[in-house]
Amino acid sequence: MSDMTLDRAAIAAAARLLEQGKLVAFPTETVYGLGADAENPQAVAAIYAAKGRPANHPVIVHLAPEGDIGYWAVSIPAEARKLIDAFWPGPLTLILKRAVHIPDAVSGGQDSIGLRCPSHPVAQALLREFKSGRGGLAAPSANKFGHVSPTTAQHVQDEFGEPQQGQGPLAAILDGGQSDVGIESTIVDLSRMASHGPVLLRPGHISPQQIAEVIGSMPALPDAAAPRASGTLEAHYAPATPVALVQSHDLAETVRCLANGGKRAAVMRRGESEPVGALAQLVLPSEPAAYAHELYAALREMDAAAADIILVETPPADAAWQGVNDRLRRAAHDSTGVLASLLRPKS
């Protein structure tokens, strides 16, 4: 989207609503966010209420490209500056020590804060308009907690209904088309550099290898004392229909066995695999970035197919698929045992 196509009036109106403590959904390159003034604890609390989000689960604060990171965080390590120079604006969230004047509502009561600068032109225009670019927007994904994240304005409306100023949770939705990346940002903890070094809290479009190339060390896996971060619960990103990951060579037989037992399967497979006789099926790209772009829309479409289960052909296990595999593993977490139960012969 070029700058000339931005609806400046809608963006200015949305910024005024945010300054009044209201909630506005807006597009980013990753997914649509449910935005509120990050320095207004009541507005942030409204996000938690609208989503049904646990109060100790932190949100990410979004900043304009010219935003002052030093206003939001303290003890900013050199590695953070390097990553900002390399990847902002873009799908990378940094966890840093929260400045004492920033309300802890955005961090779930922790002394850290998640910060990122989105690259979507609508998000940037909104952040520049909001408080003249000096504010920050707390903005988790614009969906009910644990559900599939939205990558279009229609997905947001499907979750919360039509925006109704003063009536529903949302005052406005800014439409910026389909999100380019399609899965949430990579999250790296730099708040404990002296003791733990960089820690990867959530994989995403920006890989650990890319991060290591910039700062000289590979992010470690989370330890028990790592800060809580958005989207890292074991069960997350899930449609209402149970999801099961199935290896390519087992997909057709699994569908056949389910059908023999009177069960309906919706199938998400990659382009190189063979068609299967499912109730509904979608063919997703074989390239990981393109797959991620389509993933959440595909899960929503398959969720509407009235199937008993969504079977997802297990993606490759290599590093390029890490973000996709993370989201699918969490989407399928609560479905452990559901497929086995559906396949079990009736006694």
PDB file of C-alpha atoms in Angstrom, residues 22-277:
ATOM      1  CA  LYS A  22     -10.920   3.792  23.438  1.00  0.00           C
ATOM      2  CA  LEU A  23      -9.872   0.636  21.551  1.00  0.00           C
ATOM      3  CA  VAL A  24      -9.025   0.672  17.856  1.00  0.00           C
ATOM      4  CA  ALA A  25      -8.046  -2.313  15.698  1.00  0.00           C
ATOM      5  CA  PHE A  26      -5.366  -1.589  13.121  1.00  0.00           C
ATOM      6  CA  PRO A  27      -3.288  -3.551  10.610  1.00  0.00           C
ATOM      7  CA  THR A  28       0.355  -4.437  11.017  1.00  0.00           C
ATOM      8  CA  GLU A  29       2.547  -6.481   8.717  1.00  0.00           C
ATOM      9  CA  THR A  30       2.215  -9.454  11.087  1.00  0.00           C
ATOM     10  CA  VAL A  31      -1.461  -9.545  12.179  1.00  0.00           C
ATOM     11  CA  TYR A  32      -4.124  -6.978  13.106  1.00  0.00           C
ATOM     12  CA  GLY A  33      -3.647  -5.473  16.551  1.00  0.00           C
ATOM     13  CA  LEU A  34      -6.184  -4.401  19.178  1.00  0.00           C
ATOM     14  CA  GLY A  35      -4.756  -1.038  20.126  1.00  0.00           C
ATOM     15  CA  ALA A  36      -4.994   1.150  23.228  1.00  0.00           C
ATOM     16  CA  ASP A  37      -2.945   3.935  24.785  1.00  0.00           C
ATOM     17  CA  ALA A  38      -0.088   2.044  26.456  1.00  0.00           C
ATOM     18  CA  GLU A  39       0.182   4.687  29.201  1.00  0.00           C
ATOM     19  CA  ASN A  40      -3.507   4.514  30.116  1.00  0.00           C
ATOM     20  CA  PRO A  41      -4.008   1.571  32.506  1.00  0.00           C
ATOM     21  CA  GLN A  42      -7.799   1.739  32.099  1.00  0.00           C
ATOM     22  CA  ALA A  43      -7.497   1.539  28.309  1.00  0.00           C
ATOM     23  CA  VAL A  44      -5.068  -1.375  28.569  1.00  0.00           C
ATOM     24  CA  ALA A  45      -7.452  -3.089  30.996  1.00  0.00           C
ATOM     25  CA  ALA A  46     -10.160  -2.716  28.334  1.00  0.00           C
ATOM     26  CA  ILE A  47      -7.985  -4.745  25.946  1.00  0.00           C
ATOM     27  CA  TYR A  48      -7.732  -7.550  28.486  1.00  0.00           C
ATOM     28  CA  ALA A  49     -11.479  -7.461  29.098  1.00  0.00           C
ATOM     29  CA  ALA A  50     -12.349  -7.450  25.380  1.00  0.00           C
ATOM     30  CA  LYS A  51     -10.029 -10.365  24.626  1.00  0.00           C
ATOM     31  CA  GLY A  52     -10.666 -12.345  27.805  1.00  0.00           C
ATOM     32  CA  ARG A  53      -6.909 -12.246  28.296  1.00  0.00           C
ATOM     33  CA  PRO A  54      -5.267 -13.277  31.605  1.00  0.00           C
ATOM     34  CA  ALA A  55      -4.070 -10.181  33.473  1.00  0.00           C
ATOM     35  CA  ASN A  56      -0.524 -11.556  33.837  1.00  0.00           C
ATOM     36  CA  HIS A  57      -0.065 -12.134  30.093  1.00  0.00           C
ATOM     37  CA  PRO A  58       1.867  -9.106  28.767  1.00  0.00           C
ATOM     38  CA  VAL A  59       1.110  -7.122  25.624  1.00  0.00           C
ATOM     39  CA  ILE A  60       3.506  -5.555  23.117  1.00  0.00           C
ATOM     40  CA  VAL A  61       3.867  -1.779  22.820  1.00  0.00           C
ATOM     41  CA  HIS A  62       4.064  -0.462  19.255  1.00  0.00           C
ATOM     42  CA  LEU A  63       6.098   2.673  18.525  1.00  0.00           C
ATOM     43  CA  ALA A  64       6.363   5.053  15.585  1.00  0.00           C
ATOM     44  CA  PRO A  65       9.626   4.880  13.585  1.00  0.00           C
ATOM     45  CA  GLU A  66      10.728   8.096  15.296  1.00  0.00           C
ATOM     46  CA  GLY A  67       9.617   6.867  18.731  1.00  0.00           C
ATOM     47  CA  ASP A  68      12.007   7.244  21.649  1.00  0.00           C
ATOM     48  CA  ILE A  69      12.828   3.762  22.925  1.00  0.00           C
ATOM     49  CA  GLY A  70      14.639   5.365  25.856  1.00  0.00           C
ATOM     50  CA  TYR A  71      11.330   6.725  27.134  1.00  0.00           C
ATOM     51  CA  TRP A  72       9.940   3.191  27.445  1.00  0.00           C
ATOM     52  CA  ALA A  73      12.959   1.157  28.494  1.00  0.00           C
ATOM     53  CA  VAL A  74      16.110   1.488  30.578  1.00  0.00           C
ATOM     54  CA  SER A  75      19.479  -0.257  30.501  1.00  0.00           C
ATOM     55  CA  ILE A  76      19.229  -0.679  26.737  1.00  0.00           C
ATOM     56  CA  PRO A  77      22.062  -2.978  25.621  1.00  0.00           C
ATOM     57  CA  ALA A  78      24.116  -2.375  22.478  1.00  0.00           C
ATOM     58  CA  GLU A  79      22.602  -5.534  20.985  1.00  0.00           C
ATOM     59  CA  ALA A  80      19.165  -3.910  21.087  1.00  0.00           C
ATOM     60  CA  ARG A  81      20.395  -0.914  19.112  1.00  0.00           C
ATOM     61  CA  LYS A  82      21.940  -3.208  16.519  1.00  0.00           C
ATOM     62  CA  LEU A  83      18.737  -5.204  16.107  1.00  0.00           C
ATOM     63  CA  ILE A  84      16.667  -2.023  15.854  1.00  0.00           C
ATOM     64  CA  ASP A  85      18.970  -0.721  13.119  1.00  0.00           C
ATOM     65  CA  ALA A  86      18.746  -4.034  11.268  1.00  0.00           C
ATOM     66  CA  PHE A  87      15.065  -4.979  11.609  1.00  0.00           C
ATOM     67  CA  TRP A  88      12.921  -1.980  12.602  1.00  0.00           C
ATOM     68  CA  PRO A  89      10.431  -1.177  11.251  1.00  0.00           C
ATOM     69  CA  GLY A  90       9.585  -4.853  11.016  1.00  0.00           C
ATOM     70  CA  PRO A  91       8.338  -8.028  12.716  1.00  0.00           C
ATOM     71  CA  LEU A  92      10.753  -8.094  15.669  1.00  0.00           C
ATOM     72  CA  THR A  93       9.796  -7.466  19.305  1.00  0.00           C
ATOM     73  CA  LEU A  94      12.495  -6.737  21.879  1.00  0.00           C
ATOM     74  CA  ILE A  95      11.986  -7.412  25.590  1.00  0.00           C
ATOM     75  CA  LEU A  96      13.848  -4.805  27.647  1.00  0.00           C
ATOM     76  CA  LYS A  97      13.769  -3.457  31.192  1.00  0.00           C
ATOM     77  CA  ARG A  98      10.674  -1.276  31.587  1.00  0.00           C
ATOM     78  CA  ALA A  99      11.136   2.374  32.576  1.00  0.00           C
ATOM     79  CA  VAL A 100       9.656   2.969  36.038  1.00  0.00           C
ATOM     80  CA  HIS A 101       7.154   5.606  34.851  1.00  0.00           C
ATOM     81  CA  ILE A 102       5.550   3.190  32.353  1.00  0.00           C
ATOM     82  CA  PRO A 103       2.514   1.436  33.914  1.00  0.00           C
ATOM     83  CA  ASP A 104       3.077  -2.257  34.510  1.00  0.00           C
ATOM     84  CA  ALA A 105      -0.325  -3.058  32.966  1.00  0.00           C
ATOM     85  CA  VAL A 106       1.406  -3.602  29.619  1.00  0.00           C
ATOM     86  CA  SER A 107       3.865  -6.114  31.052  1.00  0.00           C
ATOM     87  CA  GLY A 108       1.581  -8.269  33.166  1.00  0.00           C
ATOM     88  CA  GLY A 109       3.191  -6.900  36.320  1.00  0.00           C
ATOM     89  CA  GLN A 110       6.755  -7.705  35.220  1.00  0.00           C
ATOM     90  CA  ASP A 111       9.666  -5.249  35.229  1.00  0.00           C
ATOM     91  CA  SER A 112      10.201  -5.771  31.497  1.00  0.00           C
ATOM     92  CA  ILE A 113       8.433  -4.427  28.411  1.00  0.00           C
ATOM     93  CA  GLY A 114       7.987  -5.663  24.849  1.00  0.00           C
ATOM     94  CA  LEU A 115       8.589  -3.045  22.157  1.00  0.00           C
ATOM     95  CA  ARG A 116       8.373  -3.089  18.389  1.00  0.00           C
ATOM     96  CA  CYS A 117       7.988  -0.742  15.438  1.00  0.00           C
ATOM     97  CA  PRO A 118       5.618  -2.107  12.750  1.00  0.00           C
ATOM     98  CA  SER A 119       6.318  -1.583   9.061  1.00  0.00           C
ATOM     99  CA  HIS A 120       2.709  -1.463   7.797  1.00  0.00           C
ATOM    100  CA  PRO A 121       2.012   2.048   6.412  1.00  0.00           C
ATOM    101  CA  VAL A 122      -1.381   2.324   8.149  1.00  0.00           C
ATOM    102  CA  ALA A 123       0.147   1.354  11.500  1.00  0.00           C
ATOM    103  CA  GLN A 124       2.964   3.854  11.017  1.00  0.00           C
ATOM    104  CA  ALA A 125       0.577   6.633  10.044  1.00  0.00           C
ATOM    105  CA  LEU A 126      -1.601   5.911  13.088  1.00  0.00           C
ATOM    106  CA  LEU A 127       1.379   5.861  15.451  1.00  0.00           C
ATOM    107  CA  ARG A 128       2.650   9.162  14.021  1.00  0.00           C
ATOM    108  CA  GLU A 129      -0.793  10.741  14.417  1.00  0.00           C
ATOM    109  CA  PHE A 130      -1.388   9.373  17.938  1.00  0.00           C
ATOM    110  CA  LYS A 131      -0.018  11.890  20.463  1.00  0.00           C
ATOM    111  CA  SER A 132       1.993  13.407  17.563  1.00  0.00           C
ATOM    112  CA  GLY A 133       4.159  10.275  17.406  1.00  0.00           C
ATOM    113  CA  ARG A 134       5.252  10.437  21.026  1.00  0.00           C
ATOM    114  CA  GLY A 135       2.888   7.767  22.330  1.00  0.00           C
ATOM    115  CA  GLY A 136       2.859   4.014  22.221  1.00  0.00           C
ATOM    116  CA  LEU A 137       0.041   1.620  21.468  1.00  0.00           C
ATOM    117  CA  ALA A 138      -0.407  -1.572  23.438  1.00  0.00           C
ATOM    118  CA  ALA A 139      -1.673  -3.936  20.762  1.00  0.00           C
ATOM    119  CA  PRO A 140      -1.996  -7.703  21.093  1.00  0.00           C
ATOM    120  CA  SER A 141      -3.714  -9.506  18.229  1.00  0.00           C
ATOM    121  CA  ALA A 142      -7.291  -8.330  17.634  1.00  0.00           C
ATOM    122  CA  ASN A 143      -9.083 -11.554  18.520  1.00  0.00           C
ATOM    123  CA  LYS A 144     -10.475 -13.298  21.572  1.00  0.00           C
ATOM    124  CA  PHE A 145      -7.704 -14.791  23.703  1.00  0.00           C
ATOM    125  CA  GLY A 146      -6.322 -18.062  22.358  1.00  0.00           C
ATOM    126  CA  HIS A 147      -8.216 -17.857  19.064  1.00  0.00           C
ATOM    127  CA  VAL A 148      -6.721 -17.692  15.577  1.00  0.00           C
ATOM    128  CA  SER A 149      -5.138 -14.284  15.002  1.00  0.00           C
ATOM    129  CA  PRO A 150      -6.737 -11.948  12.429  1.00  0.00           C
ATOM    130  CA  THR A 151      -4.959 -11.027   9.211  1.00  0.00           C
ATOM    131  CA  THR A 152      -7.799  -8.975   7.662  1.00  0.00           C
ATOM    132  CA  ALA A 153     -10.227  -6.350   8.916  1.00  0.00           C
ATOM    133  CA  GLN A 154     -13.071  -8.807   8.309  1.00  0.00           C
ATOM    134  CA  HIS A 155     -11.433 -11.300  10.669  1.00  0.00           C
ATOM    135  CA  VAL A 156     -11.476  -8.619  13.382  1.00  0.00           C
ATOM    136  CA  GLN A 157     -15.134  -7.871  12.743  1.00  0.00           C
ATOM    137  CA  ASP A 158     -15.895 -11.590  12.877  1.00  0.00           C
ATOM    138  CA  GLU A 159     -14.398 -11.633  16.389  1.00  0.00           C
ATOM    139  CA  PHE A 160     -15.863  -8.436  17.864  1.00  0.00           C
ATOM    140  CA  GLY A 161     -18.700  -7.342  15.570  1.00  0.00           C
ATOM    141  CA  GLU A 162     -19.219  -3.927  14.014  1.00  0.00           C
ATOM    142  CA  PRO A 163     -17.352  -1.111  15.783  1.00  0.00           C
ATOM    143  CA  GLN A 164     -19.739   0.819  18.009  1.00  0.00           C
ATOM    144  CA  GLN A 165     -18.445   3.886  19.768  1.00  0.00           C
ATOM    145  CA  GLY A 166     -19.551   3.637  23.373  1.00  0.00           C
ATOM    146  CA  GLN A 167     -21.433   0.361  22.811  1.00  0.00           C
ATOM    147  CA  GLY A 168     -19.070  -2.535  22.063  1.00  0.00           C
ATOM    148  CA  PRO A 169     -15.391  -3.055  22.900  1.00  0.00           C
ATOM    149  CA  LEU A 170     -14.162  -1.631  19.589  1.00  0.00           C
ATOM    150  CA  ALA A 171     -14.486   2.019  18.621  1.00  0.00           C
ATOM    151  CA  ALA A 172     -13.028   1.585  15.113  1.00  0.00           C
ATOM    152  CA  ILE A 173     -11.301  -0.822  12.738  1.00  0.00           C
ATOM    153  CA  LEU A 174      -8.744   0.507  10.260  1.00  0.00           C
ATOM    154  CA  ASP A 175      -8.606  -1.629   7.113  1.00  0.00           C
ATOM    155  CA  GLY A 176      -5.149  -2.096   5.644  1.00  0.00           C
ATOM    156  CA  GLY A 177      -5.720  -5.208   3.546  1.00  0.00           C
ATOM    157  CA  GLN A 178      -4.305  -8.624   4.364  1.00  0.00           C
ATOM    158  CA  SER A 179      -1.240  -8.679   6.611  1.00  0.00           C
ATOM    159  CA  ASP A 180       1.909  -9.438   4.616  1.00  0.00           C
ATOM    160  CA  VAL A 181       3.761 -11.656   7.109  1.00  0.00           C
ATOM    161  CA  GLY A 182       0.708 -13.397   8.550  1.00  0.00           C
ATOM    162  CA  ILE A 183       2.152 -14.643  11.872  1.00  0.00           C
ATOM    163  CA  GLU A 184       3.154 -12.692  14.947  1.00  0.00           C
ATOM    164  CA  SER A 185       6.548 -11.067  15.434  1.00  0.00           C
ATOM    165  CA  THR A 186       9.690 -12.802  16.602  1.00  0.00           C
ATOM    166  CA  ILE A 187      10.247 -11.999  20.292  1.00  0.00           C
ATOM    167  CA  VAL A 188      13.781 -11.770  21.710  1.00  0.00           C
ATOM    168  CA  ASP A 189      14.493 -11.136  25.379  1.00  0.00           C
ATOM    169  CA  LEU A 190      17.419  -8.758  25.913  1.00  0.00           C
ATOM    170  CA  SER A 191      16.421  -7.741  29.436  1.00  0.00           C
ATOM    171  CA  ARG A 192      18.924 -10.128  31.045  1.00  0.00           C
ATOM    172  CA  MET A 193      21.889  -9.787  28.703  1.00  0.00           C
ATOM    173  CA  ALA A 194      24.523  -9.810  31.443  1.00  0.00           C
ATOM    174  CA  SER A 195      23.327 -13.093  32.946  1.00  0.00           C
ATOM    175  CA  HIS A 196      21.583 -14.942  30.108  1.00  0.00           C
ATOM    176  CA  GLY A 197      22.420 -13.268  26.808  1.00  0.00           C
ATOM    177  CA  PRO A 198      19.727 -13.073  24.112  1.00  0.00           C
ATOM    178  CA  VAL A 199      16.801 -15.489  24.519  1.00  0.00           C
ATOM    179  CA  LEU A 200      14.277 -16.398  21.823  1.00  0.00           C
ATOM    180  CA  LEU A 201      10.832 -16.287  23.443  1.00  0.00           C
ATOM    181  CA  ARG A 202       8.766 -16.693  20.265  1.00  0.00           C
ATOM    182  CA  PRO A 203       9.934 -17.576  16.745  1.00  0.00           C
ATOM    183  CA  GLY A 204       8.622 -15.645  13.792  1.00  0.00           C
ATOM    184  CA  HIS A 205       9.507 -14.252  10.385  1.00  0.00           C
ATOM    185  CA  ILE A 206      12.937 -13.055  11.542  1.00  0.00           C
ATOM    186  CA  SER A 207      14.987 -16.163  12.288  1.00  0.00           C
ATOM    187  CA  PRO A 208      17.472 -16.826  15.102  1.00  0.00           C
ATOM    188  CA  GLN A 209      20.155 -17.094  12.417  1.00  0.00           C
ATOM    189  CA  GLN A 210      19.379 -13.575  11.176  1.00  0.00           C
ATOM    190  CA  ILE A 211      19.534 -12.266  14.738  1.00  0.00           C
ATOM    191  CA  ALA A 212      22.853 -14.009  15.351  1.00  0.00           C
ATOM    192  CA  GLU A 213      24.300 -12.447  12.195  1.00  0.00           C
ATOM    193  CA  VAL A 214      23.587  -9.002  13.644  1.00  0.00           C
ATOM    194  CA  ILE A 215      24.576  -9.407  17.304  1.00  0.00           C
ATOM    195  CA  GLY A 216      27.149 -12.184  17.029  1.00  0.00           C
ATOM    196  CA  SER A 217      25.447 -14.806  19.178  1.00  0.00           C
ATOM    197  CA  MET A 218      22.577 -17.221  18.674  1.00  0.00           C
ATOM    198  CA  PRO A 219      19.554 -16.614  20.932  1.00  0.00           C
ATOM    199  CA  ALA A 220      19.124 -19.305  23.563  1.00  0.00           C
ATOM    200  CA  LEU A 221      15.917 -21.187  24.271  1.00  0.00           C
ATOM    201  CA  PRO A 222      13.741 -19.854  27.123  1.00  0.00           C
ATOM    202  CA  ASP A 223      14.734 -20.781  30.665  1.00  0.00           C
ATOM    203  CA  ALA A 224      12.413 -21.093  33.657  1.00  0.00           C
ATOM    204  CA  ALA A 225      13.029 -17.487  34.725  1.00  0.00           C
ATOM    205  CA  ALA A 226      12.487 -15.941  31.281  1.00  0.00           C
ATOM    206  CA  PRO A 227       9.925 -13.129  31.107  1.00  0.00           C
ATOM    207  CA  ARG A 228       6.404 -14.056  30.114  1.00  0.00           C
ATOM    208  CA  ALA A 229       5.667 -12.899  26.582  1.00  0.00           C
ATOM    209  CA  SER A 230       2.731 -12.611  24.208  1.00  0.00           C
ATOM    210  CA  GLY A 231       1.585 -15.750  22.405  1.00  0.00           C
ATOM    211  CA  THR A 232       3.798 -18.197  24.263  1.00  0.00           C
ATOM    212  CA  LEU A 233       1.222 -20.283  26.131  1.00  0.00           C
ATOM    213  CA  GLU A 234       1.195 -23.929  25.102  1.00  0.00           C
ATOM    214  CA  ALA A 235      -2.366 -23.688  23.759  1.00  0.00           C
ATOM    215  CA  HIS A 236      -2.875 -20.713  21.465  1.00  0.00           C
ATOM    216  CA  TYR A 237      -3.842 -19.625  17.930  1.00  0.00           C
ATOM    217  CA  ALA A 238      -6.575 -22.290  17.896  1.00  0.00           C
ATOM    218  CA  PRO A 239      -9.823 -22.483  15.918  1.00  0.00           C
ATOM    219  CA  ALA A 240     -12.940 -23.964  17.509  1.00  0.00           C
ATOM    220  CA  THR A 241     -12.536 -27.158  15.455  1.00  0.00           C
ATOM    221  CA  PRO A 242      -9.787 -29.440  16.842  1.00  0.00           C
ATOM    222  CA  VAL A 243      -6.503 -29.373  14.902  1.00  0.00           C
ATOM    223  CA  ALA A 244      -4.187 -32.354  14.395  1.00  0.00           C
ATOM    224  CA  LEU A 245      -0.825 -32.462  12.650  1.00  0.00           C
ATOM    225  CA  VAL A 246      -0.446 -35.489  10.368  1.00  0.00           C
ATOM    226  CA  GLN A 247       2.640 -36.625   8.466  1.00  0.00           C
ATOM    227  CA  SER A 248       2.376 -36.475   4.659  1.00  0.00           C
ATOM    228  CA  HIS A 249       2.500 -40.245   4.197  1.00  0.00           C
ATOM    229  CA  ASP A 250      -0.347 -40.753   6.686  1.00  0.00           C
ATOM    230  CA  LEU A 251      -2.692 -38.029   5.463  1.00  0.00           C
ATOM    231  CA  ALA A 252      -4.777 -39.903   2.869  1.00  0.00           C
ATOM    232  CA  GLU A 253      -5.179 -43.001   5.071  1.00  0.00           C
ATOM    233  CA  THR A 254      -6.171 -40.870   8.065  1.00  0.00           C
ATOM    234  CA  VAL A 255      -8.878 -39.140   6.031  1.00  0.00           C
ATOM    235  CA  ARG A 256     -10.122 -42.525   4.754  1.00  0.00           C
ATOM    236  CA  CYS A 257     -10.285 -44.028   8.245  1.00  0.00           C
ATOM    237  CA  LEU A 258     -12.147 -41.013   9.589  1.00  0.00           C
ATOM    238  CA  ALA A 259     -14.657 -41.230   6.723  1.00  0.00           C
ATOM    239  CA  ASN A 260     -15.177 -44.940   7.385  1.00  0.00           C
ATOM    240  CA  GLY A 261     -16.123 -44.036  10.940  1.00  0.00           C
ATOM    241  CA  GLY A 262     -18.541 -41.342   9.789  1.00  0.00           C
ATOM    242  CA  LYS A 263     -16.210 -38.484  10.707  1.00  0.00           C
ATOM    243  CA  ARG A 264     -15.578 -35.443   8.536  1.00  0.00           C
ATOM    244  CA  ALA A 265     -12.094 -34.022   8.037  1.00  0.00           C
ATOM    245  CA  ALA A 266     -11.025 -30.660   6.674  1.00  0.00           C
ATOM    246  CA  VAL A 267      -7.479 -30.797   5.313  1.00  0.00           C
ATOM    247  CA  MET A 268      -4.707 -28.245   4.905  1.00  0.00           C
ATOM    248  CA  ARG A 269      -1.891 -29.594   2.764  1.00  0.00           C
ATOM    249  CA  ARG A 270       1.044 -28.177   0.828  1.00  0.00           C
ATOM    250  CA  GLY A 271       1.192 -27.792  -2.911  1.00  0.00           C
ATOM    251  CA  GLU A 272       3.413 -30.767  -3.683  1.00  0.00           C
ATOM    252  CA  SER A 273       1.263 -33.327  -1.852  1.00  0.00           C
ATOM    253  CA  GLU A 274      -1.463 -35.488  -3.387  1.00  0.00           C
ATOM    254  CA  PRO A 275      -5.164 -34.526  -3.082  1.00  0.00           C
ATOM    255  CA  VAL A 276      -7.198 -36.393  -0.483  1.00  0.00           C
ATOM    256  CA  GLY A 277     -10.938 -37.039  -0.362  1.00  0.00           C
TER     257      GLY A 277
END
